Short mmCIF file of C-alpha atoms in Angstrom, two decimals:
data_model
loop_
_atom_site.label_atom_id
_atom_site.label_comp_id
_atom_site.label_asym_id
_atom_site.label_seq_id
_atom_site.Cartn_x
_atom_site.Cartn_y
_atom_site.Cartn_z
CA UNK P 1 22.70 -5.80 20.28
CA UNK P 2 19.58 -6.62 21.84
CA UNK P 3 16.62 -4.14 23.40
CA UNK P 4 16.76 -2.83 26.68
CA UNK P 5 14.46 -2.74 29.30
CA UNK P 6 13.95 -0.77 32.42
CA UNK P 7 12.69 -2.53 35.96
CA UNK P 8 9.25 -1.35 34.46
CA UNK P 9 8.04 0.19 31.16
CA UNK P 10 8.69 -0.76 27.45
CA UNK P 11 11.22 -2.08 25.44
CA UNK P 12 13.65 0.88 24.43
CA UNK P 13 15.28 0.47 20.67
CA UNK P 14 17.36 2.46 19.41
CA UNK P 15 17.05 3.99 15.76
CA UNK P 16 19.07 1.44 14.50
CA UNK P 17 17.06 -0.99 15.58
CA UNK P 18 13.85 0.48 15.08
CA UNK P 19 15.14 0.76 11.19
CA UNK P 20 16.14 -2.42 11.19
CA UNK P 21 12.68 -4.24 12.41
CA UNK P 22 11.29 -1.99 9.74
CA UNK P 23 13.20 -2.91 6.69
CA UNK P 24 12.91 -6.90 7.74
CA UNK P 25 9.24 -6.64 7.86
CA UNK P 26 8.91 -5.14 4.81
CA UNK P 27 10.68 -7.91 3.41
CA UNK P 28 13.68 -5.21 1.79
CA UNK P 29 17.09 -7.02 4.04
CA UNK P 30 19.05 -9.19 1.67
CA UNK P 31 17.86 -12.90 3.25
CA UNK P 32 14.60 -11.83 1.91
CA UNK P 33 15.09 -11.11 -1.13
CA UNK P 34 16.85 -14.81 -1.20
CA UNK P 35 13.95 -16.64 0.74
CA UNK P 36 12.54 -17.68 -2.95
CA UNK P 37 8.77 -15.88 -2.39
CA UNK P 38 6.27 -15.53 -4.77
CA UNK P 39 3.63 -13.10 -5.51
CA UNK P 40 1.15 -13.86 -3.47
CA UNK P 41 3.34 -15.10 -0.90
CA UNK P 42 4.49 -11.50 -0.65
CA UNK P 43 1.26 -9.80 -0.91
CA UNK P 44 0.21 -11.72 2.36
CA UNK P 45 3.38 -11.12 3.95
CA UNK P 46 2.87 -7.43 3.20
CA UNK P 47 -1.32 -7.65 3.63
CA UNK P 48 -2.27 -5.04 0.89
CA UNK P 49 0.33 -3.92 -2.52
CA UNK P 50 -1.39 -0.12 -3.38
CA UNK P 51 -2.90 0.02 -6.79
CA UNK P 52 -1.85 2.70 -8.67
CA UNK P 53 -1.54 3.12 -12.22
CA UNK P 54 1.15 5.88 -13.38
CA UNK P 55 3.32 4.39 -15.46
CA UNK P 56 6.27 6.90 -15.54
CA UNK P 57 8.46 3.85 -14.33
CA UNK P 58 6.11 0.93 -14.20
CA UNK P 59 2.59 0.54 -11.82
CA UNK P 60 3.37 1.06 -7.97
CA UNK P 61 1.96 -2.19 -7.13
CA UNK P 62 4.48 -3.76 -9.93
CA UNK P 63 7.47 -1.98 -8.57
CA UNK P 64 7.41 -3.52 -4.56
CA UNK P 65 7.21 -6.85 -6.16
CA UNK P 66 10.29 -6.12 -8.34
CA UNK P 67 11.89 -4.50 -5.11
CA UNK P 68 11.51 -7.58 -3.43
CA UNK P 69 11.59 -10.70 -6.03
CA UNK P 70 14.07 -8.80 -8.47
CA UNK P 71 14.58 -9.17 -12.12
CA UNK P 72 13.84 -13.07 -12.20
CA UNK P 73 10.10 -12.07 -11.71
CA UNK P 74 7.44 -12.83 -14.11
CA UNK P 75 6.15 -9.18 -15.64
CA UNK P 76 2.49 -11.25 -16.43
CA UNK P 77 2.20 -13.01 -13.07
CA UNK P 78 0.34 -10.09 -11.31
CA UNK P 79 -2.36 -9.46 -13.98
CA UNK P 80 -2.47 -13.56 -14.08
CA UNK P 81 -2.93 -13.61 -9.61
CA UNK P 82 -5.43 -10.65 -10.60
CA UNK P 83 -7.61 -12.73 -13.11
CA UNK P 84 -7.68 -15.42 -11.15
CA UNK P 85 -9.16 -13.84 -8.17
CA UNK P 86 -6.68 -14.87 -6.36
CA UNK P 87 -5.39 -11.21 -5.80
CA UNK P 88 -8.56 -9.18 -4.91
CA UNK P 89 -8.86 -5.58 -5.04
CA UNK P 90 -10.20 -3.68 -1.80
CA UNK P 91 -10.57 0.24 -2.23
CA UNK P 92 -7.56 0.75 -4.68
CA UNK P 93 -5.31 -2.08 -2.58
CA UNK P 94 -4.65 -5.71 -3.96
CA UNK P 95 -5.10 -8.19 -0.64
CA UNK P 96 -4.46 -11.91 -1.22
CA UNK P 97 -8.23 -13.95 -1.66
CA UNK P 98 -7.75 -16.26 1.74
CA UNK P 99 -7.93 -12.69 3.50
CA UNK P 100 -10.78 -11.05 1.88
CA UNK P 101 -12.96 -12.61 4.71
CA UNK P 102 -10.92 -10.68 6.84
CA UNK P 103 -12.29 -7.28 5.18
CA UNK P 104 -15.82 -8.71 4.29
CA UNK P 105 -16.51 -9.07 8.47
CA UNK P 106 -16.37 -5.16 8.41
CA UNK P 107 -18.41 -4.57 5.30
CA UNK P 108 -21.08 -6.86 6.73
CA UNK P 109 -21.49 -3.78 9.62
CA UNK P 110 -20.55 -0.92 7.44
CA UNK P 111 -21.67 1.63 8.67
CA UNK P 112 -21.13 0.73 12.52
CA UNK P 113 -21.97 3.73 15.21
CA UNK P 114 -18.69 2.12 17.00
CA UNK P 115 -16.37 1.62 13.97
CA UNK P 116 -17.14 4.41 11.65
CA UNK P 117 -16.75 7.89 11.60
CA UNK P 118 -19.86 10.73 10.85
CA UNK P 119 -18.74 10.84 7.22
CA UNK P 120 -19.43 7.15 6.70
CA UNK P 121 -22.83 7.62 8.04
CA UNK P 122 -24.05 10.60 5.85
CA UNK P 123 -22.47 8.54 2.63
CA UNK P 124 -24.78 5.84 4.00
CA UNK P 125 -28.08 8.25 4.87
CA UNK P 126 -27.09 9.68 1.07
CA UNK P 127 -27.44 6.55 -0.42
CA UNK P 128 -30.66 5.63 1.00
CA UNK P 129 -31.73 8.64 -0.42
CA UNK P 130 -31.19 7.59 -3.16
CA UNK P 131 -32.28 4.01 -3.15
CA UNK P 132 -33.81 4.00 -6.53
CA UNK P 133 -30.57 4.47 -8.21
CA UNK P 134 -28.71 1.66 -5.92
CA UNK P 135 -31.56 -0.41 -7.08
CA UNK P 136 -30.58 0.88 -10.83
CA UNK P 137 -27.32 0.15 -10.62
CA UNK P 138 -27.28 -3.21 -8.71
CA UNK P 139 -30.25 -4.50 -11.23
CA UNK P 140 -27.52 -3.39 -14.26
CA UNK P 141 -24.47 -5.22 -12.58
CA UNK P 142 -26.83 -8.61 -12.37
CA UNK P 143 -28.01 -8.35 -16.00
CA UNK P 144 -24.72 -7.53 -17.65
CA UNK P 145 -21.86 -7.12 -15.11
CA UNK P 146 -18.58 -6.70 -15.08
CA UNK P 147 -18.73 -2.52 -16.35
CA UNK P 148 -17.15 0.46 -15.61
CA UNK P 149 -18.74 2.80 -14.19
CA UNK P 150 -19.51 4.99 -16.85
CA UNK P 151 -22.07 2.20 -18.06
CA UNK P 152 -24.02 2.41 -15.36
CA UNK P 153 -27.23 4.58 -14.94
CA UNK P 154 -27.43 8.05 -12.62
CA UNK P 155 -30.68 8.12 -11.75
CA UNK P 156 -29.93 9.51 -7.90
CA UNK P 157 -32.38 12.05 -6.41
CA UNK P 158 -29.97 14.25 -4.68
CA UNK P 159 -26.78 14.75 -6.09
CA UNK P 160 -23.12 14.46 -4.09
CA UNK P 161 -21.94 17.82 -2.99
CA UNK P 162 -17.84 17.95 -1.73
CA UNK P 163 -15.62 20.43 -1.79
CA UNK P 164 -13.13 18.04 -3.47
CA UNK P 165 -12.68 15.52 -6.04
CA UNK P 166 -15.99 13.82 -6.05
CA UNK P 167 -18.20 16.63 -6.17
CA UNK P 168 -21.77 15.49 -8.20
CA UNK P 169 -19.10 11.99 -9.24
CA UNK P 170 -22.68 10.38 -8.03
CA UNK P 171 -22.06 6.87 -9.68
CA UNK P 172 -18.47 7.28 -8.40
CA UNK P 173 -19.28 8.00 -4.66
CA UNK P 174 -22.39 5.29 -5.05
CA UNK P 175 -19.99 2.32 -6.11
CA UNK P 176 -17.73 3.55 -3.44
CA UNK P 177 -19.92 3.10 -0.55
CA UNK P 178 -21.85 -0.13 -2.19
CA UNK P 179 -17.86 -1.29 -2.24
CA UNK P 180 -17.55 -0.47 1.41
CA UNK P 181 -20.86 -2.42 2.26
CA UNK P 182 -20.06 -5.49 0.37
CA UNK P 183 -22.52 -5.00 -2.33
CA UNK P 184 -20.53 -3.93 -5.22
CA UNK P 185 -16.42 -4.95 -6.15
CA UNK P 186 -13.61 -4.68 -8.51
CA UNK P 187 -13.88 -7.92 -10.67
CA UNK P 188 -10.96 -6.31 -13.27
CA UNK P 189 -9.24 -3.52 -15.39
CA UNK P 190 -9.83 -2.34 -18.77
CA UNK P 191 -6.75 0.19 -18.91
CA UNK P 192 -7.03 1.66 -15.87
CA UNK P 193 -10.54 1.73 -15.50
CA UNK P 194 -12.15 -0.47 -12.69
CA UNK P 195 -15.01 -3.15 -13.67
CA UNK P 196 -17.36 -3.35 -11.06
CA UNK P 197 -19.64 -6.70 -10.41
CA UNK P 198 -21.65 -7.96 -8.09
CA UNK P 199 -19.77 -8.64 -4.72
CA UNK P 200 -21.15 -12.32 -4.56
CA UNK P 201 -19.72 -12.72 -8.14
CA UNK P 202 -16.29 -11.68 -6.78
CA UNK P 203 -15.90 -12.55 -3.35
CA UNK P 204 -15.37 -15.98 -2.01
CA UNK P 205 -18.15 -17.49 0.14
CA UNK P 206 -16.52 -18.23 3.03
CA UNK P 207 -17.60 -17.91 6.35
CA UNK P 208 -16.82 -14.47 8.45
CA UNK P 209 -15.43 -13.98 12.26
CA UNK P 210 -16.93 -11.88 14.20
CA UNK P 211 -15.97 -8.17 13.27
CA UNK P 212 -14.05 -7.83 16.28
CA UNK P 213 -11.86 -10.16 15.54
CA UNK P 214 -11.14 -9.97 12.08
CA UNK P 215 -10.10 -6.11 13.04
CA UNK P 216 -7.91 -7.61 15.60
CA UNK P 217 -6.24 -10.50 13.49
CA UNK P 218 -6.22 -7.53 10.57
CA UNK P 219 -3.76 -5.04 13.35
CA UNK P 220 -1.85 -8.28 14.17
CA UNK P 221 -0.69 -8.50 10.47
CA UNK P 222 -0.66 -5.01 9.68
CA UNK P 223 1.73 -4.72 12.84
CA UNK P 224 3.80 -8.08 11.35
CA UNK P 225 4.03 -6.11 8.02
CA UNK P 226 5.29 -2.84 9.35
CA UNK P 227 7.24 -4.27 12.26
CA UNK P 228 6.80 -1.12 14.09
CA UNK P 229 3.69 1.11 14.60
CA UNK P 230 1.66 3.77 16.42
CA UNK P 231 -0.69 2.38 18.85
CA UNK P 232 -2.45 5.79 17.49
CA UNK P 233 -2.55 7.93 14.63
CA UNK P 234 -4.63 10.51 12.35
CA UNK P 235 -7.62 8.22 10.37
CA UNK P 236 -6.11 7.99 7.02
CA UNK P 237 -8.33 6.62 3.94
CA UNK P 238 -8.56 2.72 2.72
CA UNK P 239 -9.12 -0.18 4.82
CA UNK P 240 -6.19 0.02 7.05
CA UNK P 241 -5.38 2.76 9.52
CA UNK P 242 -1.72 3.59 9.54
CA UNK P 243 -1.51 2.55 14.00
CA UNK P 244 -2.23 -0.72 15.30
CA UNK P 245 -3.41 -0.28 18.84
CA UNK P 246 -2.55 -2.59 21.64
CA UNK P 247 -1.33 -5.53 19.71
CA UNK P 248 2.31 -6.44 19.67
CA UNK P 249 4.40 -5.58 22.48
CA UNK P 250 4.71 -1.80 23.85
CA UNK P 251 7.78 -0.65 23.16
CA UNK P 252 9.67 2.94 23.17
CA UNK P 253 11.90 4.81 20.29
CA UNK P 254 15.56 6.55 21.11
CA UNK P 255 14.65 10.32 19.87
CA UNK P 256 10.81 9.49 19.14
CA UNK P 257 7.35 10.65 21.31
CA UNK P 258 4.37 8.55 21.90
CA UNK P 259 3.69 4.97 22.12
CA UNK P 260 4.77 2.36 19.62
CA UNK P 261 4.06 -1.08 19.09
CA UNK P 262 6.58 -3.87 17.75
CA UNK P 263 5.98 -7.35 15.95
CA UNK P 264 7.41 -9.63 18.64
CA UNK P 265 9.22 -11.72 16.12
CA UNK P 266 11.11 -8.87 14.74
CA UNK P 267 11.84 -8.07 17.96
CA UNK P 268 12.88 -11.63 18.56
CA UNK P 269 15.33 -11.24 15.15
CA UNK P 270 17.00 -8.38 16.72
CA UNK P 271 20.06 -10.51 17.90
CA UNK P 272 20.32 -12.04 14.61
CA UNK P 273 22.98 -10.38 12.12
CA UNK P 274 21.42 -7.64 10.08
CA UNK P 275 22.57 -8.05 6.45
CA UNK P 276 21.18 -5.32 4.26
CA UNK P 277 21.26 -4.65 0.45
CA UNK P 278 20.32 -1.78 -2.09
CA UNK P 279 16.90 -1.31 -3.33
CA UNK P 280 15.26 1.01 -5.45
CA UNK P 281 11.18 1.15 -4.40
CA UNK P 282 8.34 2.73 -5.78
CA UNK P 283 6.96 6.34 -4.10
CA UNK P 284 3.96 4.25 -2.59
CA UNK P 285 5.79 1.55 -1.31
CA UNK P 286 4.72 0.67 2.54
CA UNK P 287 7.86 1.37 3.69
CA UNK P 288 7.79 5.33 2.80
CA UNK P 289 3.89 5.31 1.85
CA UNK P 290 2.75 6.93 5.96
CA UNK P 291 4.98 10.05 5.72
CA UNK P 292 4.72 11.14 9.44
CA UNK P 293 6.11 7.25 10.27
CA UNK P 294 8.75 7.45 7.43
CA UNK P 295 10.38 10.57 8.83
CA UNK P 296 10.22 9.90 11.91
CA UNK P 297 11.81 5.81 12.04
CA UNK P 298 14.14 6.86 8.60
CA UNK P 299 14.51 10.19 8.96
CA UNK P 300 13.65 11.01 5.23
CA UNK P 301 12.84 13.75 3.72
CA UNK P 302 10.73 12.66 0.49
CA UNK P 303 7.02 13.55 -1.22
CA UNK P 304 6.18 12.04 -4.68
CA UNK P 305 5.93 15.28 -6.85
CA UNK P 306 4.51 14.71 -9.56
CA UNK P 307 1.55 16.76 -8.88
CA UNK P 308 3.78 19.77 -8.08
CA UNK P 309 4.63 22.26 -11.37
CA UNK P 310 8.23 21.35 -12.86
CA UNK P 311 9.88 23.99 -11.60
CA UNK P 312 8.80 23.79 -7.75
CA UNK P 313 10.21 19.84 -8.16
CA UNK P 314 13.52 18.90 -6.31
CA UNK P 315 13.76 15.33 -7.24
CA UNK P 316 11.55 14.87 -9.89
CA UNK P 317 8.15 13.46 -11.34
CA UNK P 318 8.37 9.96 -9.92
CA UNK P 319 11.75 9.84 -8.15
CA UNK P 320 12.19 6.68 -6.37
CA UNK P 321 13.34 5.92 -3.30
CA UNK P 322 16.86 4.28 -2.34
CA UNK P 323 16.81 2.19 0.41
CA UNK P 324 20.78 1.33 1.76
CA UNK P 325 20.54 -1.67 4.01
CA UNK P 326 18.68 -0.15 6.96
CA UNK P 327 18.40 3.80 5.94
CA UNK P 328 16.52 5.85 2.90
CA UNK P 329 19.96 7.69 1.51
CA UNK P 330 18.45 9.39 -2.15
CA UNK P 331 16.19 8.93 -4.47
CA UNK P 332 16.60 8.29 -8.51
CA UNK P 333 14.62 10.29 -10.78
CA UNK P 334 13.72 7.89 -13.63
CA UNK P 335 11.71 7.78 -16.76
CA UNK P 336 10.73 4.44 -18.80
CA UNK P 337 11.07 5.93 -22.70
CA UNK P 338 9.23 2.73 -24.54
CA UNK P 339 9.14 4.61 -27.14
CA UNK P 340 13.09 4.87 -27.34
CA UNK P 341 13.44 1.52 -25.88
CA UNK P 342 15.40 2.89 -22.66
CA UNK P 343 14.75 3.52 -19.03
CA UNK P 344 16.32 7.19 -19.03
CA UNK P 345 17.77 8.09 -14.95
CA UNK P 346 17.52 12.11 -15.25
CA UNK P 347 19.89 11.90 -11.70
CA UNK P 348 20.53 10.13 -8.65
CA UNK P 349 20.04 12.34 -5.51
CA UNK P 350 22.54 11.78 -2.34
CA UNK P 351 20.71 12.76 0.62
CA UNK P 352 24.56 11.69 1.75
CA UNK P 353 27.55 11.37 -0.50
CA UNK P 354 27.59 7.41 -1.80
CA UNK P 355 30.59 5.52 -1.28
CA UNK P 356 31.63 3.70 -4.46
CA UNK P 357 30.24 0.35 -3.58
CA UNK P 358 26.94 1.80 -2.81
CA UNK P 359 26.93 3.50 -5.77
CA UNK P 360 27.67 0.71 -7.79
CA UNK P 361 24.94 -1.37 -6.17
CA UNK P 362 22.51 1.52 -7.37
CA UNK P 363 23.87 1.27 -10.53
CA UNK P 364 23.35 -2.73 -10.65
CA UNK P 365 19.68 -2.52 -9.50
CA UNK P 366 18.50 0.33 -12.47
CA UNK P 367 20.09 -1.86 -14.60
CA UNK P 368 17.88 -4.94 -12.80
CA UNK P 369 14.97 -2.19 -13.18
CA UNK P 370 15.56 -1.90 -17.03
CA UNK P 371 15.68 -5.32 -17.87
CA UNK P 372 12.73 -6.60 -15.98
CA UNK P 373 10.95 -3.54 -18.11
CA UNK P 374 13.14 -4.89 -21.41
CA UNK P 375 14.87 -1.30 -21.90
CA UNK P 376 18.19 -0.53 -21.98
CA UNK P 377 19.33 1.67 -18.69
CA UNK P 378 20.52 5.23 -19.66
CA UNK P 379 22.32 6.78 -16.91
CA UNK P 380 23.94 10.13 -16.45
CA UNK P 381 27.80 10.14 -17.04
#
């Protein structure tokens, strides 16, 4: 069923097909899954993989390349892209090296009085007040570099007042703006500790666009990634807003307000014959990662709680998500015991009852889960 459109004005989908564009871009229908991708080819298709380190189940950034290459992938091949440099780490996301440049054209103007807010600017005025320990820190990084923070000096003038997490963190907030002007970068992990080096050890020399346009080319993929956007939406932190703008083609949702945006090729696919499959993903996968957009195109009701006490928890620590061809149906609340050898499911949540295929398809991929993780699946009776 193709889109409809009016004599004038957008595209109209309907939530099906709104869904559907979703899940394809995010690589999660079954021809995907098929198409024989590797790591990094996925990492570019998707444009950033979150880093995050939990290990209840396995790292985030671990689990949506499982979700999407299966149980034939490599465990090592991440850390491997990682050392090489070939995945680079951008303020806690892994972006494939050929578009680093793409992020380096904005650090080159960080801060911008067009492109950044009033909080980027007084990070910036606070570092040049304290330019001695910049100075400090870069001169440490050159001598002995890659080190974690903790190895490097606080020598700042005026400490970092916040009312949250990074509250006198002075090294901390220092690296992070240095990071955001190009200066300093990840070059590793020890644990889950970054390494910070030099930028110019790190970074690839290769020649940047213009700012404007690497933002531009940077919505195009961001849009071909998500399939469907807000032009618009609420600043969120990292190096990728959640909307797009004006790229793509303007289109409107069945049920939804405001103005969205949609990869034309998706909406090009939208003829083809959807085939769909079961997938478990992690909490911060890009599918469900923007909240506001997840409820809203999948109409799914989910938080990752494992920052909320036991008790106030209704699907557990690190439940993860169940995608059913082209809608979010439950979640399955899952523990990897290495101790015991066994990837323990506490339960499997039916937003709606599961038919028994679909519940056998669950069933196949935490066993896929537990033998990519080499434990044996444990599942409730």
């Amino acid at each position: 069923m193709g889109t409809d459109r009016g004599s004038s004005g957008p595209r109209v989908l309907s939530a099906q097909q709104a869904r559907r564009v979703a899940v394809r871009a995010q690589l999660l229908d079954a021809p995907a899954r098929r198409r024989g991708l590797d790591v990094l080819e996925v990492v570019r298709a998707l444009t950033m993989v979150q880093v995050d380190l939990t290990t209840r189940v396995a790292p985030s950034a671990e689990l949506v390349l499982w979700s999407r290459l299966g149980g034939g992938l490599d465990r090592g091949e991440l850390a491997d892209r990682c050392e090489e440099q070939r995945l680079v780490e951008i303020s806690m996301r892994l972006v494939h090296h050929a578009d680093v440049a793409l992020h380096r054209a904005e650090m080159a103007v960080w801060p911008d009085p067009d492109l950044h807010d009033a909080y980027e600017h007084q990070a910036w005025e606070w570092v040049l007040d304290n330019g001695g320990c910049r100075a400090d820190v870069l001169e440490r990084l050159r001598a002995d570099g890659p080190l974690p923070a903790t190895a490097l000096p606080d020598t700042c003038v005026r400490p970092w007042g916040s009312s949250g997490w990074s509250n006198g963190k002075n090294v901390a907030k220092l690296l992070q703006v240095l990071a955001a002007r190009g200066e300093v970068a990840v070059a590793g992990r020890e644990g889950c500790a970054p390494l910070w080096d030099l930028a110019e050890r790190v970074y690839a020399d290769d020649e940047l666009p213009p700012v404007h346009d690497a933002l531009h080319e940077r919505a195009v993929r961001r849009l071909r990634a998500l399939g469907l956007a807000r032009e618009r939406s609420a600043k969120v932190p990292g190096p990728d807003p959640d909307h797009v703008g004006a790229v793509g083609e303007a289109v409107v949702v069945e049920g939804l307000r405001g103005q969205w945006r949609a990869d034309p090729d998706q909406l090009a696919a939208l003829d083809e014959p959807f085939e769909g499959r079961v997938a478990l993903l992690s909490p911060l996968d890009r599918l469900v990662f923007d909240r506001k957009r997840m409820a809203e195109l999948l109409d799914f009701d989910y938080q990752l709680e494992m920052y909320k006490p036991a008790a106030k928890r209704r699907w557990g620590y690190y439940a993860l998500p169940v995608l059913v061809g082209d809608r979010l149906l439950g979640k399955v609340d899952a523990t990897a015991d290495r101790r015991a050898g066994a990837l323990v499911v506490h339960a499997v949540h039916e937003d709606e009852p599961f038919d028994a295929a679909t519940r056998e398809a669950v069933r196949a991929e935490v066993e896929d889960l537990a033998g990519w993780l080499g434990l044996e699946p444990v599942l409730p009776s």
